[in-house]
Amino acid sequence: MKYSKSTLAVLISYSLVFCPHGSQAQTEERPLIRATSYPAAEFEAFAEAQGHTTLSQHLDHARPGKEMEQRLIRALEKAQTTWLSGSLEQARSQFKEVARLVLEADWRESQREAIHYSILRLAQTATLPTEKEEWLKKAIASFPDLLPDDSLFPPPLLEAYRTLRQRELKFAKSYTPQEHFPDHRLLLINGKRYVLTPALRIRLPQAVFRVTALSDSHPPLSEKLSLQQLQVFKIAAQAIADGECHSPGLVKLPTTIKSADIAFNSQCLRSSTPQGWRTDSDSRESFALDSPASGLTLASPAPVTVSSSKKHWLWIGLTTLTAGAIYVIAKNQNSRESGEPKVQPVHRQGFE
């Protein structure tokens, strides 16, 4: 996939990478969480019919977070400014700062392209053939689905990139992610978004990846894993909410969520905050439970917040894990994607 023309503007003008858009709205939104007693297919159909934003959609829209967006903006602004001014060594130093951000957040598409672009600038300005090849390999391994725009780089570099990419991807391995993330709905690999299905196969080169899995019923997870680690990674995570409508279990929301609606079935939504269950005054209807002492209510569909519970990692012959966080959304990508609240099943194989 080549850079889009709108993305080229982003690459040249840092002000287009980020615009303070709807981060507050995202913070105020109350996503819908699936209790484990509610079948996933029924839950998804219900959420779509009622116009609810599910937890996985909410977290997907909220990435990579305002702090990381601004960090990328600053580094890219400095790099592009010095590049256009002809200060080659200063530009290289700043492009390296951008390149270091590859695995630091779940970047959206234009941001992935900006980082890919920066890595290729480093390859273009490398003084030694070995260094040039190292940067080209990094660009290919980090973003195997991206292709440089031939209007931005000289033909010799583009030819070297194509030759090396073909060689590197020849040895890519097929990966079936759903068996490793059975409780999750979306998978992000270096920001590339996949909908988890049994049919999904992803071909990945030898590299270390930032892997983020998003669920409507389980806490999000984000780890940096090599291809070998990814192929054997397993997770055993406690669900956010379980039990039945009249006897719900405890809920522990993710730290970024202030309140959420928990769906036990199409007729039972319960409102929860980090402090516990509460009556949802914003709901259109509410019905007292059979047990008056419980202080719990039934509510008709209305957006509320989200909860996440403690992670328990299960490794097969592996070691360290690094927790990640997901915050707020990037404007120019939100404008492309916010019009698609429904998560469409996608099957990908190989590289675009």
mmCIF file of C-alpha atoms in Angstrom:
data_model
loop_
_atom_site.group_PDB
_atom_site.id
_atom_site.type_symbol
_atom_site.label_atom_id
_atom_site.label_comp_id
_atom_site.label_asym_id
_atom_site.label_seq_id
_atom_site.Cartn_x
_atom_site.Cartn_y
_atom_site.Cartn_z
ATOM 1 C CA MET A 1 0.000 0.000 0.000
ATOM 2 C CA LYS A 2 1.450 3.353 -1.056
ATOM 3 C CA TYR A 3 1.059 6.539 0.914
ATOM 4 C CA SER A 4 -2.195 8.350 0.225
ATOM 5 C CA LYS A 5 -2.022 11.894 -1.127
ATOM 6 C CA SER A 6 -3.639 13.185 2.071
ATOM 7 C CA THR A 7 -0.905 11.450 4.005
ATOM 8 C CA LEU A 8 1.766 13.196 1.959
ATOM 9 C CA ALA A 9 0.404 16.458 3.296
ATOM 10 C CA VAL A 10 0.706 15.002 6.781
ATOM 11 C CA LEU A 11 4.321 14.084 6.138
ATOM 12 C CA ILE A 12 5.180 17.594 5.037
ATOM 13 C CA SER A 13 2.992 19.552 7.445
ATOM 14 C CA TYR A 14 3.068 18.393 11.052
ATOM 15 C CA SER A 15 -0.070 20.381 11.796
ATOM 16 C CA LEU A 16 -2.064 17.828 9.797
ATOM 17 C CA VAL A 17 -0.799 14.869 11.810
ATOM 18 C CA PHE A 18 -2.761 15.957 14.845
ATOM 19 C CA CYS A 19 -5.647 18.251 15.467
ATOM 20 C CA PRO A 20 -7.300 18.515 18.895
ATOM 21 C CA HIS A 21 -10.526 16.946 17.778
ATOM 22 C CA GLY A 22 -12.680 14.659 19.799
ATOM 23 C CA SER A 23 -10.498 13.461 22.663
ATOM 24 C CA GLN A 24 -12.904 14.932 25.185
ATOM 25 C CA ALA A 25 -15.843 13.278 23.464
ATOM 26 C CA GLN A 26 -13.990 9.978 23.521
ATOM 27 C CA THR A 27 -13.311 10.391 27.225
ATOM 28 C CA GLU A 28 -16.972 11.143 27.931
ATOM 29 C CA GLU A 29 -18.310 8.288 25.828
ATOM 30 C CA ARG A 30 -19.484 5.233 27.742
ATOM 31 C CA PRO A 31 -18.681 2.086 25.773
ATOM 32 C CA LEU A 32 -20.644 -1.143 25.869
ATOM 33 C CA ILE A 33 -19.055 -4.221 27.480
ATOM 34 C CA ARG A 34 -20.154 -7.808 26.936
ATOM 35 C CA ALA A 35 -20.749 -9.994 29.979
ATOM 36 C CA THR A 36 -19.455 -13.516 29.430
ATOM 37 C CA SER A 37 -23.027 -14.884 29.635
ATOM 38 C CA TYR A 38 -23.956 -12.945 26.471
ATOM 39 C CA PRO A 39 -22.933 -14.757 23.223
ATOM 40 C CA ALA A 40 -20.523 -12.629 21.194
ATOM 41 C CA ALA A 41 -22.468 -12.767 17.921
ATOM 42 C CA GLU A 42 -25.705 -11.701 19.617
ATOM 43 C CA PHE A 43 -23.904 -8.936 21.484
ATOM 44 C CA GLU A 44 -22.375 -7.528 18.296
ATOM 45 C CA ALA A 45 -25.719 -7.597 16.489
ATOM 46 C CA PHE A 46 -27.388 -5.882 19.441
ATOM 47 C CA ALA A 47 -24.701 -3.174 19.673
ATOM 48 C CA GLU A 48 -24.958 -2.461 15.951
ATOM 49 C CA ALA A 49 -28.749 -2.317 15.997
ATOM 50 C CA GLN A 50 -28.799 0.015 19.002
ATOM 51 C CA GLY A 51 -25.950 2.209 17.787
ATOM 52 C CA HIS A 52 -23.731 1.454 20.772
ATOM 53 C CA THR A 53 -19.964 1.800 20.645
ATOM 54 C CA THR A 54 -18.465 -1.382 22.011
ATOM 55 C CA LEU A 55 -15.363 -1.486 24.170
ATOM 56 C CA SER A 56 -13.108 -2.750 21.373
ATOM 57 C CA GLN A 57 -14.356 -0.012 19.025
ATOM 58 C CA HIS A 58 -13.913 2.635 21.709
ATOM 59 C CA LEU A 59 -10.315 1.622 22.387
ATOM 60 C CA ASP A 60 -9.554 1.335 18.680
ATOM 61 C CA HIS A 61 -10.867 4.861 18.076
ATOM 62 C CA ALA A 62 -8.885 6.192 21.040
ATOM 63 C CA ARG A 63 -5.436 5.159 19.870
ATOM 64 C CA PRO A 64 -2.630 6.169 20.026
ATOM 65 C CA GLY A 65 -3.398 8.801 22.663
ATOM 66 C CA LYS A 66 -2.854 12.547 22.741
ATOM 67 C CA GLU A 67 0.516 12.382 24.483
ATOM 68 C CA MET A 68 2.032 10.040 21.895
ATOM 69 C CA GLU A 69 0.491 11.978 19.016
ATOM 70 C CA GLN A 70 2.112 15.173 20.226
ATOM 71 C CA ARG A 71 5.428 13.438 20.722
ATOM 72 C CA LEU A 72 5.345 12.254 17.109
ATOM 73 C CA ILE A 73 4.301 15.709 15.919
ATOM 74 C CA ARG A 74 7.220 17.414 17.621
ATOM 75 C CA ALA A 75 9.784 14.936 16.316
ATOM 76 C CA LEU A 76 8.381 15.002 12.780
ATOM 77 C CA GLU A 77 8.144 18.791 12.738
ATOM 78 C CA LYS A 78 11.793 19.160 13.711
ATOM 79 C CA ALA A 79 12.924 16.481 11.262
ATOM 80 C CA GLN A 80 11.046 17.924 8.305
ATOM 81 C CA THR A 81 12.050 21.500 9.100
ATOM 82 C CA THR A 82 15.747 20.653 9.265
ATOM 83 C CA TRP A 83 15.470 18.441 6.168
ATOM 84 C CA LEU A 84 13.968 21.275 4.122
ATOM 85 C CA SER A 85 16.577 23.706 5.448
ATOM 86 C CA GLY A 86 19.390 21.469 4.209
ATOM 87 C CA SER A 87 20.792 20.655 7.662
ATOM 88 C CA LEU A 88 21.472 17.016 6.843
ATOM 89 C CA GLU A 89 23.043 15.859 10.111
ATOM 90 C CA GLN A 90 20.411 17.591 12.240
ATOM 91 C CA ALA A 91 17.696 16.127 10.050
ATOM 92 C CA ARG A 92 19.142 12.645 10.449
ATOM 93 C CA SER A 93 19.185 13.082 14.211
ATOM 94 C CA GLN A 94 15.531 14.098 14.231
ATOM 95 C CA PHE A 95 14.454 11.363 11.815
ATOM 96 C CA LYS A 96 16.084 8.885 14.198
ATOM 97 C CA GLU A 97 13.862 10.239 16.967
ATOM 98 C CA VAL A 98 10.837 9.506 14.800
ATOM 99 C CA ALA A 99 12.147 6.027 13.934
ATOM 100 C CA ARG A 100 12.502 5.189 17.635
ATOM 101 C CA LEU A 101 8.737 5.563 18.033
ATOM 102 C CA VAL A 102 7.853 2.527 15.891
ATOM 103 C CA LEU A 103 6.901 0.305 18.843
ATOM 104 C CA GLU A 104 5.938 3.009 21.330
ATOM 105 C CA ALA A 105 2.241 3.316 20.421
ATOM 106 C CA ASP A 106 -0.533 1.817 18.314
ATOM 107 C CA TRP A 107 -0.176 4.300 15.481
ATOM 108 C CA ARG A 108 -2.951 5.039 13.031
ATOM 109 C CA GLU A 109 -2.409 4.684 9.288
ATOM 110 C CA SER A 110 -1.085 8.159 8.455
ATOM 111 C CA GLN A 111 1.200 8.025 11.485
ATOM 112 C CA ARG A 112 2.576 4.645 10.413
ATOM 113 C CA GLU A 113 3.281 6.157 7.002
ATOM 114 C CA ALA A 114 5.035 9.150 8.583
ATOM 115 C CA ILE A 115 7.350 6.884 10.579
ATOM 116 C CA HIS A 116 7.988 4.682 7.526
ATOM 117 C CA TYR A 117 8.832 7.808 5.549
ATOM 118 C CA SER A 118 11.291 8.914 8.239
ATOM 119 C CA ILE A 119 13.082 5.566 8.249
ATOM 120 C CA LEU A 120 13.471 5.739 4.475
ATOM 121 C CA ARG A 121 14.959 9.243 4.776
ATOM 122 C CA LEU A 122 17.588 7.686 7.043
ATOM 123 C CA ALA A 123 18.293 5.021 4.431
ATOM 124 C CA GLN A 124 18.512 7.683 1.733
ATOM 125 C CA THR A 125 21.077 9.740 3.653
ATOM 126 C CA ALA A 126 23.173 6.848 4.983
ATOM 127 C CA THR A 127 26.852 7.141 4.030
ATOM 128 C CA LEU A 128 27.649 3.422 4.150
ATOM 129 C CA PRO A 129 25.918 0.679 2.116
ATOM 130 C CA THR A 130 25.579 -1.477 5.237
ATOM 131 C CA GLU A 131 23.805 1.287 7.144
ATOM 132 C CA LYS A 132 21.529 1.953 4.191
ATOM 133 C CA GLU A 133 20.526 -1.714 4.087
ATOM 134 C CA GLU A 134 19.887 -1.766 7.838
ATOM 135 C CA TRP A 135 17.444 1.136 7.586
ATOM 136 C CA LEU A 136 15.705 -0.406 4.580
ATOM 137 C CA LYS A 137 15.317 -3.677 6.495
ATOM 138 C CA LYS A 138 13.873 -1.792 9.458
ATOM 139 C CA ALA A 139 11.312 -0.065 7.230
ATOM 140 C CA ILE A 140 10.281 -3.390 5.682
ATOM 141 C CA ALA A 141 10.137 -5.337 8.963
ATOM 142 C CA SER A 142 8.252 -2.596 10.816
ATOM 143 C CA PHE A 143 5.682 -1.908 8.079
ATOM 144 C CA PRO A 144 5.683 -4.809 5.606
ATOM 145 C CA ASP A 145 2.386 -3.630 4.084
ATOM 146 C CA LEU A 146 3.666 -0.140 3.160
ATOM 147 C CA LEU A 147 5.387 1.000 -0.023
ATOM 148 C CA PRO A 148 7.198 4.336 -0.452
ATOM 149 C CA ASP A 149 5.804 6.939 -2.812
ATOM 150 C CA ASP A 150 8.018 7.186 -5.886
ATOM 151 C CA SER A 151 7.608 10.974 -5.928
ATOM 152 C CA LEU A 152 9.396 11.336 -2.584
ATOM 153 C CA PHE A 153 12.524 9.231 -3.056
ATOM 154 C CA PRO A 154 15.159 8.767 -5.783
ATOM 155 C CA PRO A 155 14.850 5.772 -8.149
ATOM 156 C CA PRO A 156 17.983 3.957 -6.884
ATOM 157 C CA LEU A 157 16.616 3.898 -3.345
ATOM 158 C CA LEU A 158 13.211 2.713 -4.538
ATOM 159 C CA GLU A 159 14.773 -0.087 -6.551
ATOM 160 C CA ALA A 160 16.927 -1.165 -3.589
ATOM 161 C CA TYR A 161 13.821 -1.133 -1.393
ATOM 162 C CA ARG A 162 11.774 -3.280 -3.793
ATOM 163 C CA THR A 163 14.571 -5.821 -4.218
ATOM 164 C CA LEU A 164 15.229 -6.115 -0.501
ATOM 165 C CA ARG A 165 11.505 -6.242 0.357
ATOM 166 C CA GLN A 166 10.933 -9.102 -2.058
ATOM 167 C CA ARG A 167 13.846 -10.995 -0.510
ATOM 168 C CA GLU A 168 12.821 -10.341 3.093
ATOM 169 C CA LEU A 169 9.150 -11.204 2.637
ATOM 170 C CA LYS A 170 10.027 -14.431 0.855
ATOM 171 C CA PHE A 171 10.856 -15.819 4.295
ATOM 172 C CA ALA A 172 7.810 -14.393 6.079
ATOM 173 C CA LYS A 173 5.867 -16.838 8.261
ATOM 174 C CA SER A 174 2.122 -17.452 8.258
ATOM 175 C CA TYR A 175 0.481 -16.633 11.567
ATOM 176 C CA THR A 176 -3.034 -17.624 12.730
ATOM 177 C CA PRO A 177 -3.813 -15.187 15.537
ATOM 178 C CA GLN A 178 -7.289 -16.127 16.762
ATOM 179 C CA GLU A 179 -6.162 -19.282 18.521
ATOM 180 C CA HIS A 180 -3.771 -17.114 20.532
ATOM 181 C CA PHE A 181 -6.369 -14.426 21.316
ATOM 182 C CA PRO A 182 -9.685 -16.324 21.587
ATOM 183 C CA ASP A 183 -11.391 -13.675 23.768
ATOM 184 C CA HIS A 184 -10.446 -10.663 21.664
ATOM 185 C CA ARG A 185 -12.063 -9.016 18.658
ATOM 186 C CA LEU A 186 -9.408 -6.753 17.128
ATOM 187 C CA LEU A 187 -5.664 -7.218 16.723
ATOM 188 C CA LEU A 188 -3.171 -4.438 16.050
ATOM 189 C CA ILE A 189 0.320 -5.359 14.833
ATOM 190 C CA ASN A 190 2.503 -2.246 14.671
ATOM 191 C CA GLY A 191 -0.760 -0.344 14.295
ATOM 192 C CA LYS A 192 -2.049 -2.473 11.402
ATOM 193 C CA ARG A 193 -5.633 -3.392 12.265
ATOM 194 C CA TYR A 194 -7.109 -6.867 11.832
ATOM 195 C CA VAL A 195 -10.507 -8.281 12.782
ATOM 196 C CA LEU A 196 -9.925 -11.618 14.490
ATOM 197 C CA THR A 197 -11.648 -14.532 12.734
ATOM 198 C CA PRO A 198 -10.796 -18.235 12.394
ATOM 199 C CA ALA A 199 -9.945 -17.635 8.730
ATOM 200 C CA LEU A 200 -7.458 -14.827 9.381
ATOM 201 C CA ARG A 201 -3.885 -15.588 8.305
ATOM 202 C CA ILE A 202 -1.146 -12.974 8.536
ATOM 203 C CA ARG A 203 2.297 -13.313 6.962
ATOM 204 C CA LEU A 204 4.954 -11.695 9.124
ATOM 205 C CA PRO A 205 8.699 -11.201 8.631
ATOM 206 C CA GLN A 206 11.303 -11.835 11.302
ATOM 207 C CA ALA A 207 11.030 -8.839 13.635
ATOM 208 C CA VAL A 208 9.835 -7.579 17.002
ATOM 209 C CA PHE A 209 6.275 -6.260 16.885
ATOM 210 C CA ARG A 210 4.003 -4.182 19.058
ATOM 211 C CA VAL A 211 0.953 -6.405 19.468
ATOM 212 C CA THR A 212 -2.284 -5.029 20.923
ATOM 213 C CA ALA A 213 -5.454 -7.091 21.330
ATOM 214 C CA LEU A 214 -8.827 -5.437 21.980
ATOM 215 C CA SER A 215 -11.892 -7.207 23.322
ATOM 216 C CA ASP A 216 -15.488 -6.367 24.212
ATOM 217 C CA SER A 217 -15.395 -8.666 27.253
ATOM 218 C CA HIS A 218 -11.765 -8.812 28.432
ATOM 219 C CA PRO A 219 -9.124 -6.211 29.308
ATOM 220 C CA PRO A 220 -6.971 -4.878 26.469
ATOM 221 C CA LEU A 221 -3.392 -6.049 26.287
ATOM 222 C CA SER A 222 -0.353 -4.588 24.587
ATOM 223 C CA GLU A 223 3.035 -6.317 24.337
ATOM 224 C CA LYS A 224 6.278 -6.195 22.361
ATOM 225 C CA LEU A 225 6.904 -9.660 20.960
ATOM 226 C CA SER A 226 9.275 -11.240 18.486
ATOM 227 C CA LEU A 227 7.776 -13.404 15.772
ATOM 228 C CA GLN A 228 8.879 -16.510 17.667
ATOM 229 C CA GLN A 229 7.274 -15.256 20.872
ATOM 230 C CA LEU A 230 4.098 -14.272 19.063
ATOM 231 C CA GLN A 231 3.738 -17.758 17.607
ATOM 232 C CA VAL A 232 3.634 -19.366 21.062
ATOM 233 C CA PHE A 233 2.080 -16.575 23.101
ATOM 234 C CA LYS A 234 -0.986 -17.527 25.134
ATOM 235 C CA ILE A 235 -3.069 -15.408 27.471
ATOM 236 C CA ALA A 236 -5.426 -16.287 30.303
ATOM 237 C CA ALA A 237 -7.258 -13.109 31.287
ATOM 238 C CA GLN A 238 -10.129 -12.644 33.716
ATOM 239 C CA ALA A 239 -13.281 -11.294 32.057
ATOM 240 C CA ILE A 240 -14.378 -7.761 32.867
ATOM 241 C CA ALA A 241 -17.911 -8.832 33.799
ATOM 242 C CA ASP A 242 -19.535 -12.199 34.387
ATOM 243 C CA GLY A 243 -22.617 -13.619 36.075
ATOM 244 C CA GLU A 244 -26.238 -13.020 35.107
ATOM 245 C CA CYS A 245 -28.411 -9.933 35.014
ATOM 246 C CA HIS A 246 -29.914 -10.470 38.479
ATOM 247 C CA SER A 247 -26.682 -11.763 40.007
ATOM 248 C CA PRO A 248 -23.766 -9.981 38.331
ATOM 249 C CA GLY A 249 -20.190 -10.537 39.391
ATOM 250 C CA LEU A 250 -17.742 -7.830 40.343
ATOM 251 C CA VAL A 251 -16.544 -5.475 37.623
ATOM 252 C CA LYS A 252 -13.150 -3.785 37.424
ATOM 253 C CA LEU A 253 -13.037 -1.199 34.671
ATOM 254 C CA PRO A 254 -9.857 -0.262 32.771
ATOM 255 C CA THR A 255 -8.211 2.808 34.239
ATOM 256 C CA THR A 256 -9.015 4.910 31.142
ATOM 257 C CA ILE A 257 -12.760 4.248 31.450
ATOM 258 C CA LYS A 258 -14.876 6.250 33.913
ATOM 259 C CA SER A 259 -18.169 4.419 33.422
ATOM 260 C CA ALA A 260 -19.596 1.743 31.130
ATOM 261 C CA ASP A 261 -22.706 -0.187 30.212
ATOM 262 C CA ILE A 262 -22.463 -3.918 30.789
ATOM 263 C CA ALA A 263 -24.749 -5.965 28.534
ATOM 264 C CA PHE A 264 -25.946 -9.287 30.017
ATOM 265 C CA ASN A 265 -28.512 -9.744 27.237
ATOM 266 C CA SER A 266 -30.554 -7.573 24.891
ATOM 267 C CA GLN A 267 -32.957 -6.700 27.707
ATOM 268 C CA CYS A 268 -30.425 -6.078 30.458
ATOM 269 C CA LEU A 269 -27.861 -3.292 30.543
ATOM 270 C CA ARG A 270 -26.237 -2.365 33.816
ATOM 271 C CA SER A 271 -24.248 0.731 34.513
ATOM 272 C CA SER A 272 -20.894 0.499 36.259
ATOM 273 C CA THR A 273 -18.158 2.854 37.417
ATOM 274 C CA PRO A 274 -14.765 2.092 38.966
ATOM 275 C CA GLN A 275 -16.555 2.279 42.325
ATOM 276 C CA GLY A 276 -19.024 -0.461 41.364
ATOM 277 C CA TRP A 277 -22.569 -0.902 40.062
ATOM 278 C CA ARG A 278 -24.887 2.084 40.094
ATOM 279 C CA THR A 279 -28.319 3.216 38.950
ATOM 280 C CA ASP A 280 -27.950 4.795 35.550
ATOM 281 C CA SER A 281 -29.858 8.065 35.647
ATOM 282 C CA ASP A 282 -29.121 8.602 31.953
ATOM 283 C CA SER A 283 -30.921 5.458 30.853
ATOM 284 C CA ARG A 284 -34.191 5.783 29.045
ATOM 285 C CA GLU A 285 -35.882 3.169 31.239
ATOM 286 C CA SER A 286 -34.979 1.380 34.434
ATOM 287 C CA PHE A 287 -36.595 -1.498 36.274
ATOM 288 C CA ALA A 288 -36.076 -2.548 39.891
ATOM 289 C CA LEU A 289 -34.503 -5.938 40.391
ATOM 290 C CA ASP A 290 -36.222 -8.758 42.230
ATOM 291 C CA SER A 291 -33.981 -8.101 45.218
ATOM 292 C CA PRO A 292 -34.710 -4.543 46.491
ATOM 293 C CA ALA A 293 -31.723 -4.678 48.799
ATOM 294 C CA SER A 294 -29.322 -5.145 45.935
ATOM 295 C CA GLY A 295 -29.504 -1.523 44.840
ATOM 296 C CA LEU A 296 -29.036 -2.642 41.226
ATOM 297 C CA THR A 297 -31.134 -1.719 38.206
ATOM 298 C CA LEU A 298 -31.965 -2.934 34.754
ATOM 299 C CA ALA A 299 -31.516 -0.323 32.081
ATOM 300 C CA SER A 300 -32.537 -0.021 28.455
ATOM 301 C CA PRO A 301 -29.719 0.434 25.887
ATOM 302 C CA ALA A 302 -27.725 3.606 26.554
ATOM 303 C CA PRO A 303 -23.957 4.153 26.302
ATOM 304 C CA VAL A 304 -21.946 3.816 29.540
ATOM 305 C CA THR A 305 -18.306 3.103 30.563
ATOM 306 C CA VAL A 306 -15.980 0.156 30.460
ATOM 307 C CA SER A 307 -14.152 -2.083 32.902
ATOM 308 C CA SER A 308 -11.082 -4.213 32.715
ATOM 309 C CA SER A 309 -9.769 -6.815 35.048
ATOM 310 C CA LYS A 310 -6.463 -8.159 36.155
ATOM 311 C CA LYS A 311 -4.265 -9.808 33.533
ATOM 312 C CA HIS A 312 -2.790 -13.205 34.086
ATOM 313 C CA TRP A 313 -0.136 -13.988 31.483
ATOM 314 C CA LEU A 314 0.648 -17.540 30.463
ATOM 315 C CA TRP A 315 3.955 -17.988 28.692
ATOM 316 C CA ILE A 316 5.287 -21.082 26.932
ATOM 317 C CA GLY A 317 9.048 -21.000 27.438
ATOM 318 C CA LEU A 318 9.224 -17.193 27.210
ATOM 319 C CA THR A 319 10.054 -14.257 29.430
ATOM 320 C CA THR A 320 9.318 -10.592 29.936
ATOM 321 C CA LEU A 321 6.123 -8.802 29.028
ATOM 322 C CA THR A 322 5.582 -5.074 28.787
ATOM 323 C CA ALA A 323 2.177 -3.584 29.543
ATOM 324 C CA GLY A 324 0.862 -0.881 27.253
ATOM 325 C CA ALA A 325 -1.905 1.723 27.417
ATOM 326 C CA ILE A 326 -4.377 3.136 24.924
ATOM 327 C CA TYR A 327 -5.650 6.685 25.121
ATOM 328 C CA VAL A 328 -7.038 9.193 22.600
ATOM 329 C CA ILE A 329 -7.588 9.346 18.801
ATOM 330 C CA ALA A 330 -5.854 11.104 15.867
ATOM 331 C CA LYS A 331 -7.979 13.575 13.904
ATOM 332 C CA ASN A 332 -7.046 12.813 10.351
ATOM 333 C CA GLN A 333 -7.496 9.096 10.815
ATOM 334 C CA ASN A 334 -10.668 9.566 12.853
ATOM 335 C CA SER A 335 -12.135 11.475 9.947
ATOM 336 C CA ARG A 336 -11.501 8.441 7.751
ATOM 337 C CA GLU A 337 -12.681 5.901 10.253
ATOM 338 C CA SER A 338 -15.222 7.533 12.545
ATOM 339 C CA GLY A 339 -17.833 7.059 9.882
ATOM 340 C CA GLU A 340 -17.506 3.311 10.345
ATOM 341 C CA PRO A 341 -18.722 2.506 13.870
ATOM 342 C CA LYS A 342 -19.443 -1.021 12.761
ATOM 343 C CA VAL A 343 -16.474 -3.368 12.880
ATOM 344 C CA GLN A 344 -16.452 -5.100 9.522
ATOM 345 C CA PRO A 345 -14.998 -8.633 9.317
ATOM 346 C CA VAL A 346 -11.774 -8.509 7.345
ATOM 347 C CA HIS A 347 -9.711 -11.420 6.104
ATOM 348 C CA ARG A 348 -6.151 -10.611 5.123
ATOM 349 C CA GLN A 349 -3.482 -12.827 3.768
ATOM 350 C CA GLY A 350 -0.028 -11.738 2.715
ATOM 351 C CA PHE A 351 0.876 -8.096 2.179
ATOM 352 C CA GLU A 352 -1.035 -5.423 0.335
#
